[in-house]
Tab-separated table of C-alpha atoms in Angstrom:
chain	number	residue	atom	x	y	z
A	1	UNK	CA	7.127	-14.741	-6.914
A	2	UNK	CA	10.082	-14.210	-4.666
A	3	UNK	CA	11.359	-17.452	-3.253
A	4	UNK	CA	10.893	-17.672	0.482
A	5	UNK	CA	14.125	-18.533	2.263
A	6	UNK	CA	13.836	-20.894	5.217
A	7	UNK	CA	15.877	-20.127	8.260
A	8	UNK	CA	18.261	-23.059	8.340
A	9	UNK	CA	18.635	-25.112	11.478
A	10	UNK	CA	21.674	-24.202	13.591
A	11	UNK	CA	23.769	-27.365	13.308
A	12	UNK	CA	26.426	-26.013	15.660
A	13	UNK	CA	24.177	-27.000	18.577
A	14	UNK	CA	24.517	-30.684	17.598
A	15	UNK	CA	27.692	-32.732	18.252
A	16	UNK	CA	29.618	-33.084	14.992
A	17	UNK	CA	30.055	-36.842	15.438
A	18	UNK	CA	26.373	-37.741	15.925
A	19	UNK	CA	24.161	-38.033	12.858
A	20	UNK	CA	25.481	-36.757	9.515
A	21	UNK	CA	23.384	-33.748	8.501
A	22	UNK	CA	23.975	-30.778	6.223
A	23	UNK	CA	22.399	-27.375	6.783
A	24	UNK	CA	24.099	-25.419	4.003
A	25	UNK	CA	22.708	-26.013	0.520
A	26	UNK	CA	25.382	-27.147	-1.907
A	27	UNK	CA	25.817	-24.719	-4.853
A	28	UNK	CA	26.346	-27.653	-7.247
A	29	UNK	CA	23.677	-28.514	-9.796
A	30	UNK	CA	23.433	-31.626	-12.029
A	31	UNK	CA	24.919	-29.667	-14.928
A	32	UNK	CA	28.177	-29.434	-12.983
A	33	UNK	CA	28.916	-33.135	-13.425
A	34	UNK	CA	27.254	-33.797	-16.798
A	35	UNK	CA	29.363	-35.650	-19.376
A	36	UNK	CA	26.946	-35.503	-22.354
A	37	UNK	CA	24.783	-32.558	-23.417
A	38	UNK	CA	21.570	-32.625	-25.521
A	39	UNK	CA	21.468	-30.441	-28.635
A	40	UNK	CA	18.233	-29.866	-30.598
A	41	UNK	CA	18.140	-29.760	-34.369
A	42	UNK	CA	15.559	-26.962	-34.815
A	43	UNK	CA	14.795	-28.031	-38.381
A	44	UNK	CA	13.634	-31.464	-37.156
A	45	UNK	CA	11.849	-30.435	-33.951
A	46	UNK	CA	8.051	-30.507	-34.365
A	47	UNK	CA	7.368	-29.435	-30.751
A	48	UNK	CA	5.588	-32.647	-29.899
A	49	UNK	CA	6.764	-32.294	-26.254
A	50	UNK	CA	7.784	-35.930	-25.845
A	51	UNK	CA	11.165	-34.773	-24.437
A	52	UNK	CA	9.320	-32.468	-22.037
A	53	UNK	CA	7.202	-35.401	-20.832
A	54	UNK	CA	10.092	-37.777	-20.337
A	55	UNK	CA	12.780	-35.516	-18.827
A	56	UNK	CA	13.359	-36.852	-15.282
A	57	UNK	CA	14.725	-33.527	-13.976
A	58	UNK	CA	12.209	-31.314	-15.830
A	59	UNK	CA	14.882	-29.249	-17.529
A	60	UNK	CA	13.109	-28.965	-20.908
A	61	UNK	CA	12.157	-25.342	-21.699
A	62	UNK	CA	9.528	-24.339	-24.225
A	63	UNK	CA	10.700	-21.885	-26.915
A	64	UNK	CA	8.539	-20.314	-29.667
A	65	UNK	CA	9.110	-23.068	-32.282
A	66	UNK	CA	11.186	-25.736	-30.572
A	67	UNK	CA	12.135	-27.126	-27.181
A	68	UNK	CA	15.382	-26.297	-25.436
A	69	UNK	CA	17.171	-27.406	-22.254
A	70	UNK	CA	18.174	-25.700	-19.037
A	71	UNK	CA	21.797	-26.854	-18.988
A	72	UNK	CA	22.226	-25.922	-15.320
A	73	UNK	CA	19.920	-28.736	-14.258
A	74	UNK	CA	20.216	-31.160	-17.202
A	75	UNK	CA	22.214	-34.154	-15.987
A	76	UNK	CA	22.862	-35.497	-19.483
A	77	UNK	CA	20.983	-38.782	-19.119
A	78	UNK	CA	19.970	-38.802	-22.800
A	79	UNK	CA	16.420	-40.069	-22.258
A	80	UNK	CA	15.104	-37.168	-24.389
A	81	UNK	CA	17.376	-38.142	-27.291
A	82	UNK	CA	16.292	-41.777	-27.066
A	83	UNK	CA	12.590	-40.960	-26.876
A	84	UNK	CA	12.411	-38.147	-29.492
A	85	UNK	CA	10.233	-39.520	-32.372
A	86	UNK	CA	11.849	-37.085	-34.851
A	87	UNK	CA	15.432	-37.973	-33.871
A	88	UNK	CA	15.878	-34.226	-33.391
A	89	UNK	CA	18.073	-34.466	-30.270
A	90	UNK	CA	21.740	-35.430	-30.346
A	91	UNK	CA	23.917	-36.067	-27.303
A	92	UNK	CA	27.235	-34.214	-27.589
A	93	UNK	CA	30.262	-34.884	-25.416
A	94	UNK	CA	31.026	-32.060	-22.978
A	95	UNK	CA	34.458	-30.457	-23.257
A	96	UNK	CA	36.881	-31.963	-20.743
B	1	UNK	CA	11.809	-60.866	41.867
B	2	UNK	CA	9.421	-59.417	44.413
B	3	UNK	CA	6.532	-61.588	45.493
B	4	UNK	CA	4.565	-58.584	46.709
B	5	UNK	CA	2.716	-56.706	44.033
B	6	UNK	CA	3.268	-52.956	43.894
B	7	UNK	CA	0.001	-51.191	44.839
B	8	UNK	CA	-0.745	-49.834	41.363
B	9	UNK	CA	0.546	-52.833	39.400
B	10	UNK	CA	-1.768	-55.374	37.847
B	11	UNK	CA	-1.137	-59.086	37.697
B	12	UNK	CA	-1.737	-60.957	34.448
B	13	UNK	CA	-0.746	-64.256	32.895
B	14	UNK	CA	0.667	-63.828	29.399
B	15	UNK	CA	3.315	-65.055	26.999
B	16	UNK	CA	6.411	-63.124	25.945
B	17	UNK	CA	4.819	-61.760	22.783
B	18	UNK	CA	1.892	-60.307	24.743
B	19	UNK	CA	4.289	-58.955	27.385
B	20	UNK	CA	6.208	-57.081	24.664
B	21	UNK	CA	2.935	-55.660	23.311
B	22	UNK	CA	1.952	-54.482	26.811
B	23	UNK	CA	5.344	-52.805	27.144
B	24	UNK	CA	4.886	-50.977	23.839
B	25	UNK	CA	1.469	-49.824	25.000
B	26	UNK	CA	2.849	-48.609	28.335
B	27	UNK	CA	5.694	-46.782	26.543
B	28	UNK	CA	3.082	-44.690	24.666
B	29	UNK	CA	4.549	-45.443	21.273
B	30	UNK	CA	3.302	-43.168	18.449
B	31	UNK	CA	3.955	-45.297	15.390
B	32	UNK	CA	4.057	-49.047	14.837
B	33	UNK	CA	4.893	-50.595	11.461
B	34	UNK	CA	4.732	-54.345	11.209
B	35	UNK	CA	4.826	-57.356	8.961
B	36	UNK	CA	3.868	-60.644	10.598
B	37	UNK	CA	6.288	-63.570	10.681
B	38	UNK	CA	6.471	-66.726	12.791
B	39	UNK	CA	7.071	-66.707	15.773
B	40	UNK	CA	6.498	-62.955	16.035
B	41	UNK	CA	2.980	-62.854	14.518
B	42	UNK	CA	0.918	-62.928	17.705
B	43	UNK	CA	2.954	-59.999	19.048
B	44	UNK	CA	1.780	-57.701	16.265
B	45	UNK	CA	-1.749	-59.110	16.539
B	46	UNK	CA	-1.798	-58.088	20.210
B	47	UNK	CA	-0.549	-54.643	19.199
B	48	UNK	CA	-3.185	-54.309	16.471
B	49	UNK	CA	-5.818	-55.220	19.050
B	50	UNK	CA	-4.507	-52.731	21.619
B	51	UNK	CA	-4.631	-50.011	18.977
B	52	UNK	CA	-8.092	-51.041	17.724
B	53	UNK	CA	-9.370	-51.084	21.328
B	54	UNK	CA	-8.022	-47.579	21.882
B	55	UNK	CA	-5.675	-48.742	24.629
B	56	UNK	CA	-2.660	-47.535	22.642
B	57	UNK	CA	-3.059	-44.287	20.700
B	58	UNK	CA	-0.586	-45.160	17.994
B	59	UNK	CA	-0.725	-45.272	14.206
B	60	UNK	CA	-0.247	-48.801	12.882
B	61	UNK	CA	1.045	-49.248	9.340
B	62	UNK	CA	0.570	-52.606	7.648
B	63	UNK	CA	3.275	-52.426	5.035
B	64	UNK	CA	4.153	-54.832	2.221
B	65	UNK	CA	7.382	-56.108	3.704
B	66	UNK	CA	10.047	-55.615	6.358
B	67	UNK	CA	12.202	-53.313	4.221
B	68	UNK	CA	9.293	-50.886	4.265
B	69	UNK	CA	8.666	-51.489	7.972
B	70	UNK	CA	11.950	-49.957	8.939
B	71	UNK	CA	11.864	-47.309	6.212
B	72	UNK	CA	8.475	-46.097	7.488
B	73	UNK	CA	9.742	-46.046	11.046
B	74	UNK	CA	12.879	-44.125	10.114
B	75	UNK	CA	10.693	-41.422	8.591
B	76	UNK	CA	8.377	-41.419	11.610
B	77	UNK	CA	11.337	-41.209	13.962
B	78	UNK	CA	12.824	-38.307	12.003
B	79	UNK	CA	9.444	-36.583	12.362
B	80	UNK	CA	9.560	-37.033	16.139
B	81	UNK	CA	7.565	-40.203	16.802
B	82	UNK	CA	8.390	-42.900	19.313
B	83	UNK	CA	8.433	-46.041	17.172
B	84	UNK	CA	8.273	-49.818	17.454
B	85	UNK	CA	8.429	-52.951	15.374
B	86	UNK	CA	9.206	-56.636	15.802
B	87	UNK	CA	10.632	-59.180	13.416
B	88	UNK	CA	12.881	-62.213	13.130
B	89	UNK	CA	14.691	-64.604	10.775
B	90	UNK	CA	13.874	-64.021	7.100
B	91	UNK	CA	11.962	-60.812	7.968
B	92	UNK	CA	15.057	-59.393	9.610
B	93	UNK	CA	17.070	-60.424	6.550
B	94	UNK	CA	14.680	-58.542	4.248
B	95	UNK	CA	14.995	-55.522	6.561
B	96	UNK	CA	18.759	-55.495	6.341
B	97	UNK	CA	19.353	-52.396	4.174
B	98	UNK	CA	17.492	-49.892	6.399
B	99	UNK	CA	18.579	-51.956	9.419
B	100	UNK	CA	22.232	-51.155	8.618
B	101	UNK	CA	21.436	-47.482	8.295
B	102	UNK	CA	19.438	-46.969	11.494
B	103	UNK	CA	22.304	-46.862	14.025
B	104	UNK	CA	24.326	-44.498	11.806
B	105	UNK	CA	21.346	-42.129	11.715
B	106	UNK	CA	21.324	-42.444	15.522
B	107	UNK	CA	17.575	-43.087	15.571
B	108	UNK	CA	16.240	-44.443	18.882
B	109	UNK	CA	13.945	-47.111	17.418
B	110	UNK	CA	13.047	-50.155	19.460
B	111	UNK	CA	12.599	-53.512	17.748
B	112	UNK	CA	11.909	-56.876	19.282
B	113	UNK	CA	13.638	-59.826	17.669
B	114	UNK	CA	11.594	-62.910	18.506
B	115	UNK	CA	14.640	-65.024	17.781
B	116	UNK	CA	14.426	-67.761	15.178
B	117	UNK	CA	16.925	-69.907	13.373
B	118	UNK	CA	17.875	-68.671	9.922
B	119	UNK	CA	17.273	-70.634	6.749
B	120	UNK	CA	18.496	-73.064	5.403
B	121	UNK	CA	17.552	-75.845	6.443
B	122	UNK	CA	13.943	-74.698	6.546
B	123	UNK	CA	12.850	-73.914	10.083
B	124	UNK	CA	10.312	-71.644	11.744
B	125	UNK	CA	11.480	-72.469	15.254
B	126	UNK	CA	13.559	-70.748	17.887
B	127	UNK	CA	17.316	-70.250	17.897
B	128	UNK	CA	19.489	-67.146	18.159
B	129	UNK	CA	20.986	-67.271	14.667
B	130	UNK	CA	19.025	-64.281	13.302
B	131	UNK	CA	19.892	-61.881	16.115
B	132	UNK	CA	23.481	-63.141	16.304
B	133	UNK	CA	23.911	-62.596	12.565
B	134	UNK	CA	23.291	-58.852	13.034
B	135	UNK	CA	25.373	-58.413	16.166
B	136	UNK	CA	28.021	-56.228	14.467
B	137	UNK	CA	25.611	-53.797	12.811
B	138	UNK	CA	25.455	-51.229	15.628
B	139	UNK	CA	22.126	-51.852	17.336
B	140	UNK	CA	22.106	-52.374	21.083
B	141	UNK	CA	21.122	-55.989	21.812
B	142	UNK	CA	19.639	-57.297	25.052
B	143	UNK	CA	18.517	-60.922	25.525
B	144	UNK	CA	15.708	-61.723	27.966
B	145	UNK	CA	15.365	-64.726	30.252
B	146	UNK	CA	11.726	-64.517	31.335
B	147	UNK	CA	8.345	-63.110	30.261
B	148	UNK	CA	8.555	-60.447	32.971
B	149	UNK	CA	12.018	-59.470	31.786
B	150	UNK	CA	10.636	-59.060	28.234
B	151	UNK	CA	8.083	-56.554	29.497
B	152	UNK	CA	10.471	-54.648	31.751
B	153	UNK	CA	13.326	-54.595	29.226
B	154	UNK	CA	11.135	-53.424	26.344
B	155	UNK	CA	10.048	-50.400	28.391
B	156	UNK	CA	13.611	-49.729	29.541
B	157	UNK	CA	14.786	-49.979	25.907
B	158	UNK	CA	13.125	-46.627	25.133
B	159	UNK	CA	14.930	-44.871	27.952
B	160	UNK	CA	18.236	-46.392	26.844
B	161	UNK	CA	17.717	-45.661	23.136
B	162	UNK	CA	16.614	-42.066	23.741
B	163	UNK	CA	19.394	-41.199	26.181
B	164	UNK	CA	21.348	-38.167	24.924
B	165	UNK	CA	24.637	-40.040	25.293
B	166	UNK	CA	23.375	-43.110	23.404
B	167	UNK	CA	20.853	-42.229	20.646
B	168	UNK	CA	20.914	-45.696	19.123
B	169	UNK	CA	18.317	-48.281	18.097
B	170	UNK	CA	17.755	-51.150	20.527
B	171	UNK	CA	16.899	-54.776	19.853
B	172	UNK	CA	15.172	-56.571	22.694
B	173	UNK	CA	15.598	-60.283	21.916
B	174	UNK	CA	13.406	-63.014	23.291
B	175	UNK	CA	13.552	-66.692	22.376
B	176	UNK	CA	11.098	-67.822	19.721
B	177	UNK	CA	8.758	-70.564	21.059
B	178	UNK	CA	10.109	-70.627	24.619
B	179	UNK	CA	9.454	-66.997	25.506
B	180	UNK	CA	7.196	-65.984	22.615
B	181	UNK	CA	4.553	-68.614	23.473
B	182	UNK	CA	5.424	-69.652	27.025
B	183	UNK	CA	2.894	-68.125	29.430
B	184	UNK	CA	3.920	-66.936	32.870
B	185	UNK	CA	2.932	-64.630	35.696
B	186	UNK	CA	3.605	-61.049	34.720
B	187	UNK	CA	3.229	-57.773	36.586
B	188	UNK	CA	1.927	-54.845	34.574
B	189	UNK	CA	3.303	-51.639	36.041
B	190	UNK	CA	1.147	-48.543	36.384
B	191	UNK	CA	0.917	-46.283	33.330
B	192	UNK	CA	1.772	-43.082	35.190
B	193	UNK	CA	4.776	-44.677	36.861
B	194	UNK	CA	6.067	-45.958	33.538
B	195	UNK	CA	5.612	-42.523	31.965
B	196	UNK	CA	7.520	-40.958	34.865
B	197	UNK	CA	10.306	-43.524	34.400
B	198	UNK	CA	10.596	-42.851	30.661
B	199	UNK	CA	10.287	-39.063	30.818
B	200	UNK	CA	9.958	-36.805	27.790
B	201	UNK	CA	10.299	-38.278	24.320
B	202	UNK	CA	13.748	-37.545	22.994
B	203	UNK	CA	13.705	-38.725	19.418
B	204	UNK	CA	14.726	-36.152	16.809
B	205	UNK	CA	16.582	-33.292	18.478
B	206	UNK	CA	19.699	-34.106	16.443
B	207	UNK	CA	18.293	-34.997	13.037
B	208	UNK	CA	14.785	-34.277	11.790
B	209	UNK	CA	12.362	-34.023	8.912
B	210	UNK	CA	10.963	-30.654	9.937
B	211	UNK	CA	10.071	-27.690	7.666
B	212	UNK	CA	10.862	-25.356	10.580
B	213	UNK	CA	14.490	-26.478	10.606
B	214	UNK	CA	15.361	-27.735	7.124
B	215	UNK	CA	18.400	-29.951	6.782
B	216	UNK	CA	19.783	-32.636	4.520
B	217	UNK	CA	19.773	-36.003	6.283
B	218	UNK	CA	22.807	-38.171	5.622
B	219	UNK	CA	24.390	-36.310	2.673
B	220	UNK	CA	27.151	-38.022	0.689
B	221	UNK	CA	30.483	-37.682	2.510
B	222	UNK	CA	32.678	-37.816	-0.602
B	223	UNK	CA	35.563	-40.104	-1.448
B	224	UNK	CA	39.342	-40.246	-1.202
B	225	UNK	CA	41.266	-37.038	-1.928
B	226	UNK	CA	38.785	-34.791	-0.093
B	227	UNK	CA	37.542	-34.388	3.474
B	228	UNK	CA	34.969	-37.202	3.007
B	229	UNK	CA	36.777	-40.174	4.573
B	230	UNK	CA	37.799	-38.149	7.656
B	231	UNK	CA	34.174	-36.986	8.067
B	232	UNK	CA	33.034	-40.586	7.713
B	233	UNK	CA	35.537	-41.789	10.337
B	234	UNK	CA	34.467	-39.022	12.727
B	235	UNK	CA	30.854	-40.230	12.622
B	236	UNK	CA	31.948	-43.856	12.981
B	237	UNK	CA	33.968	-42.988	16.097
B	238	UNK	CA	31.023	-41.004	17.468
B	239	UNK	CA	28.830	-44.062	16.957
B	240	UNK	CA	31.393	-46.270	18.737
B	241	UNK	CA	31.425	-43.843	21.670
B	242	UNK	CA	27.622	-43.793	21.844
B	243	UNK	CA	27.567	-47.589	21.776
B	244	UNK	CA	30.030	-47.805	24.674
B	245	UNK	CA	28.034	-45.167	26.610
B	246	UNK	CA	25.113	-47.588	26.427
B	247	UNK	CA	26.824	-49.870	28.994
B	248	UNK	CA	26.515	-47.169	31.668
B	249	UNK	CA	23.052	-46.058	30.558
B	250	UNK	CA	21.732	-49.654	30.539
B	251	UNK	CA	23.068	-50.172	34.068
B	252	UNK	CA	21.530	-46.903	35.291
B	253	UNK	CA	18.168	-47.692	33.672
B	254	UNK	CA	18.034	-51.154	35.281
B	255	UNK	CA	19.015	-49.703	38.675
B	256	UNK	CA	16.320	-47.031	38.471
B	257	UNK	CA	13.767	-49.585	37.277
B	258	UNK	CA	14.549	-51.733	40.306
B	259	UNK	CA	14.163	-48.762	42.637
B	260	UNK	CA	10.815	-47.762	41.158
B	261	UNK	CA	9.234	-51.148	40.483
B	262	UNK	CA	11.011	-53.535	42.855
B	263	UNK	CA	12.384	-55.806	40.124
B	264	UNK	CA	16.163	-55.687	39.806
B	265	UNK	CA	17.248	-57.414	36.603
B	266	UNK	CA	20.996	-57.781	36.036
B	267	UNK	CA	21.732	-55.161	33.352
B	268	UNK	CA	24.897	-56.516	31.719
B	269	UNK	CA	25.772	-59.914	33.165
B	270	UNK	CA	24.190	-61.829	36.019
B	271	UNK	CA	26.311	-63.918	38.393
B	272	UNK	CA	24.447	-66.906	39.798
B	273	UNK	CA	26.026	-69.134	42.469
B	274	UNK	CA	29.416	-67.666	41.624
B	275	UNK	CA	30.529	-67.376	45.264
B	276	UNK	CA	33.296	-69.917	45.705
B	277	UNK	CA	32.752	-71.372	42.228
B	278	UNK	CA	35.706	-73.288	40.722
B	279	UNK	CA	34.275	-73.232	37.226
B	280	UNK	CA	31.358	-71.605	35.470
B	281	UNK	CA	28.941	-71.965	32.616
B	282	UNK	CA	28.041	-68.908	30.535
B	283	UNK	CA	24.508	-68.663	29.103
B	284	UNK	CA	22.287	-66.246	27.212
B	285	UNK	CA	18.508	-65.930	26.891
B	286	UNK	CA	15.765	-68.265	28.073
B	287	UNK	CA	18.030	-71.335	28.341
B	288	UNK	CA	19.292	-69.763	31.572
B	289	UNK	CA	16.299	-71.035	33.561
B	290	UNK	CA	17.130	-74.695	32.942
B	291	UNK	CA	20.831	-73.945	33.402
B	292	UNK	CA	20.189	-72.405	36.838
B	293	UNK	CA	18.201	-75.510	37.858
B	294	UNK	CA	21.122	-77.704	36.777
B	295	UNK	CA	23.542	-75.512	38.742
B	296	UNK	CA	21.291	-75.791	41.826
B	297	UNK	CA	21.280	-79.592	41.544
B	298	UNK	CA	25.046	-79.727	41.041
B	299	UNK	CA	25.603	-77.414	44.006
B	300	UNK	CA	23.381	-79.701	46.121
B	301	UNK	CA	25.739	-82.559	45.182
B	302	UNK	CA	28.709	-80.439	46.308
B	303	UNK	CA	29.891	-79.328	42.854
B	304	UNK	CA	31.528	-75.905	42.920
B	305	UNK	CA	29.887	-74.602	39.772
B	306	UNK	CA	28.455	-71.175	39.057
B	307	UNK	CA	26.659	-69.495	36.166
B	308	UNK	CA	27.103	-66.198	34.385
B	309	UNK	CA	24.246	-65.013	32.160
B	310	UNK	CA	24.956	-62.417	29.508
B	311	UNK	CA	21.989	-60.096	29.105
B	312	UNK	CA	23.478	-57.180	27.182
B	313	UNK	CA	25.284	-58.627	24.201
B	314	UNK	CA	25.925	-55.431	22.203
B	315	UNK	CA	27.764	-53.440	23.411
B	316	UNK	CA	29.558	-56.477	24.815
B	317	UNK	CA	30.007	-56.125	28.591
B	318	UNK	CA	33.665	-57.227	28.514
B	319	UNK	CA	34.687	-55.725	31.856
B	320	UNK	CA	31.641	-57.088	33.664
B	321	UNK	CA	32.219	-60.567	32.237
B	322	UNK	CA	35.928	-60.573	33.148
B	323	UNK	CA	35.017	-59.489	36.683
B	324	UNK	CA	32.345	-62.192	36.947
B	325	UNK	CA	34.765	-64.916	35.791
B	326	UNK	CA	37.775	-63.554	37.739
B	327	UNK	CA	38.106	-66.455	40.169
B	328	UNK	CA	37.162	-69.548	38.152
B	329	UNK	CA	39.552	-72.108	36.630
B	330	UNK	CA	37.551	-72.754	33.444
B	331	UNK	CA	34.287	-71.887	31.742
B	332	UNK	CA	31.970	-73.353	29.155
B	333	UNK	CA	29.791	-71.051	27.048
B	334	UNK	CA	26.476	-72.321	25.678
B	335	UNK	CA	25.212	-70.834	22.415
B	336	UNK	CA	21.883	-71.206	20.638
B	337	UNK	CA	23.563	-70.292	17.340
B	338	UNK	CA	26.659	-70.942	15.261
B	339	UNK	CA	29.560	-68.741	14.223
B	340	UNK	CA	30.376	-70.071	10.771
B	341	UNK	CA	34.087	-69.964	10.055
B	342	UNK	CA	35.038	-70.449	13.704
B	343	UNK	CA	33.124	-73.683	14.256
B	344	UNK	CA	31.931	-72.499	17.656
B	345	UNK	CA	29.241	-70.275	19.171
B	346	UNK	CA	29.393	-66.479	18.939
B	347	UNK	CA	28.851	-65.964	22.690
B	348	UNK	CA	31.825	-68.274	23.326
B	349	UNK	CA	33.924	-66.266	20.895
B	350	UNK	CA	33.027	-62.947	22.504
B	351	UNK	CA	33.637	-64.377	25.964
B	352	UNK	CA	37.158	-65.611	25.142
B	353	UNK	CA	37.907	-62.311	23.409
B	354	UNK	CA	36.885	-60.436	26.557
B	355	UNK	CA	38.895	-62.854	28.726
B	356	UNK	CA	42.068	-62.042	26.789
B	357	UNK	CA	42.209	-58.892	28.944
B	358	UNK	CA	41.945	-60.940	32.161
B	359	UNK	CA	45.110	-61.127	34.298
B	360	UNK	CA	45.347	-64.895	33.774
B	361	UNK	CA	44.416	-67.170	30.915
B	362	UNK	CA	41.841	-69.897	31.679
B	363	UNK	CA	40.650	-72.712	29.408
B	364	UNK	CA	37.203	-72.450	27.845
B	365	UNK	CA	34.909	-74.578	25.704
B	366	UNK	CA	32.043	-73.910	23.320
B	367	UNK	CA	28.711	-75.757	23.535
B	368	UNK	CA	26.006	-75.372	20.899
B	369	UNK	CA	22.418	-76.467	21.443
B	370	UNK	CA	18.786	-75.473	21.193
B	371	UNK	CA	18.885	-74.926	17.443
B	372	UNK	CA	15.617	-74.984	15.472
B	373	UNK	CA	13.467	-75.010	18.582
B	374	UNK	CA	15.255	-77.905	20.314
B	375	UNK	CA	14.770	-77.762	24.061
B	376	UNK	CA	17.797	-77.184	26.259
B	377	UNK	CA	16.933	-79.163	29.361
B	378	UNK	CA	18.462	-79.604	32.800
B	379	UNK	CA	20.096	-82.834	31.609
B	380	UNK	CA	21.843	-80.964	28.764
B	381	UNK	CA	23.274	-78.551	31.292
B	382	UNK	CA	24.367	-81.463	33.483
B	383	UNK	CA	26.524	-82.523	30.512
B	384	UNK	CA	27.836	-78.970	30.140
B	385	UNK	CA	28.648	-78.811	33.849
B	386	UNK	CA	30.342	-82.233	33.780
B	387	UNK	CA	32.463	-81.417	30.753
B	388	UNK	CA	33.446	-77.982	32.144
B	389	UNK	CA	34.428	-79.640	35.440
B	390	UNK	CA	36.816	-81.918	33.489
B	391	UNK	CA	38.143	-78.859	31.686
B	392	UNK	CA	38.859	-77.104	34.988
B	393	UNK	CA	40.723	-80.232	36.159
B	394	UNK	CA	42.822	-81.156	33.105
B	395	UNK	CA	42.821	-77.907	31.081
B	396	UNK	CA	42.248	-79.764	27.800
B	397	UNK	CA	39.619	-77.920	25.782
B	398	UNK	CA	37.963	-80.138	23.188
B	399	UNK	CA	36.280	-79.006	20.005
B	400	UNK	CA	32.786	-77.549	20.119
B	401	UNK	CA	30.235	-79.885	21.720
B	402	UNK	CA	26.835	-80.116	19.983
B	403	UNK	CA	24.285	-80.734	22.697
B	404	UNK	CA	21.239	-81.741	20.626
B	405	UNK	CA	23.250	-83.478	17.931
B	406	UNK	CA	21.982	-86.996	18.586
B	407	UNK	CA	18.584	-86.197	20.094
């Protein structure tokens, strides 16, 4: 389904020293400031979906035989790695 | 105050808490969120009754604590509702996080502070310490002297808060015990006339939770090295300007109220017996009644004493106070609270700060009394008048005088 775009409110009608508001969506996503990245060991993953249940930003994607992550929205919290019963997820440092 | 009742007004006898509830009803508030606390409890019970009886068509939310009270009301305000709550003392303390944020969001909430001394020592009785402790947060603060003034000021608060040039939350403060439970004659103005005075609701034109005009409310400004701090400072300065605008808007609202309803309350400061006064006492809140009686008695004895009552405390009416005290030789300010670290009262401190801009320097003294529900009587004010007279004569200001210290 095509995403419906809202017409944003015209902030130029409001004094720019009144209440702080933003009417342009920021292009940044959590992945832009992540310091650690989850990596799945496909040999260990049994597709139990515990990571999918626990992920606070819902970035876990179902593949045919394992689970993967949408790295645009993953913020690198590491909850999936901590909760994975198979120890199939490792947190890897992002390149500087 | 007019002795003749306006044709459509109704005369009742009520205490300050009921008067505030009547005002909220007459202001056609949409959303009330409350948590009861002494000495505010009966106020919200009156409101609950008015809503249950269908007199006030508002939603009432019984939340689990004061932090949620203000959070609920912020959301309601952003959605376009006219909102109200009341609190005091420890309740106000628990409300502090959203309380800090409300003026920055420029939300025109109205909240009564039924003033109470803060803990510790344990006390559930009146005193201004709670309201005075939040005086620098950015809310407009007005202190009432009488039950009628509670009603009139609470209605006016909506017009002041929702003024385009102000857009700030307003605290209407009335003394716990003395005004909250003291019953007096009170005129209820006509609903249609109040609605005409308040005009259209003007709550969320500038910031809103509205799917038709999506926006992010209060996004992070960013830190040093980027445009964040300058953005932050711009909003701070805008808030300062709005706060100063309130002085004019408060004066206009009181003037218009007087024209429409026949009751002219002094908007910023009230000068009482200041004609030809050699020295003056400065008061705030309900203590002013006893202080005026003491001034009358002293005047009858030939003492040249006058009184200046501060009604609007934030923004501080510096110019009005300097003008009111322009011709006296000394003044004594009476506080119902303490400014820790200065060992004096906060009203005294603000008064001497304002007087620094006066053309001449006059001596002043701080008096503290009426803490934890203690009564400030005519005889206390006789002491204040006597000591201020000495001050006007010899110019030697002593340390803060505690009026109820040995009672």
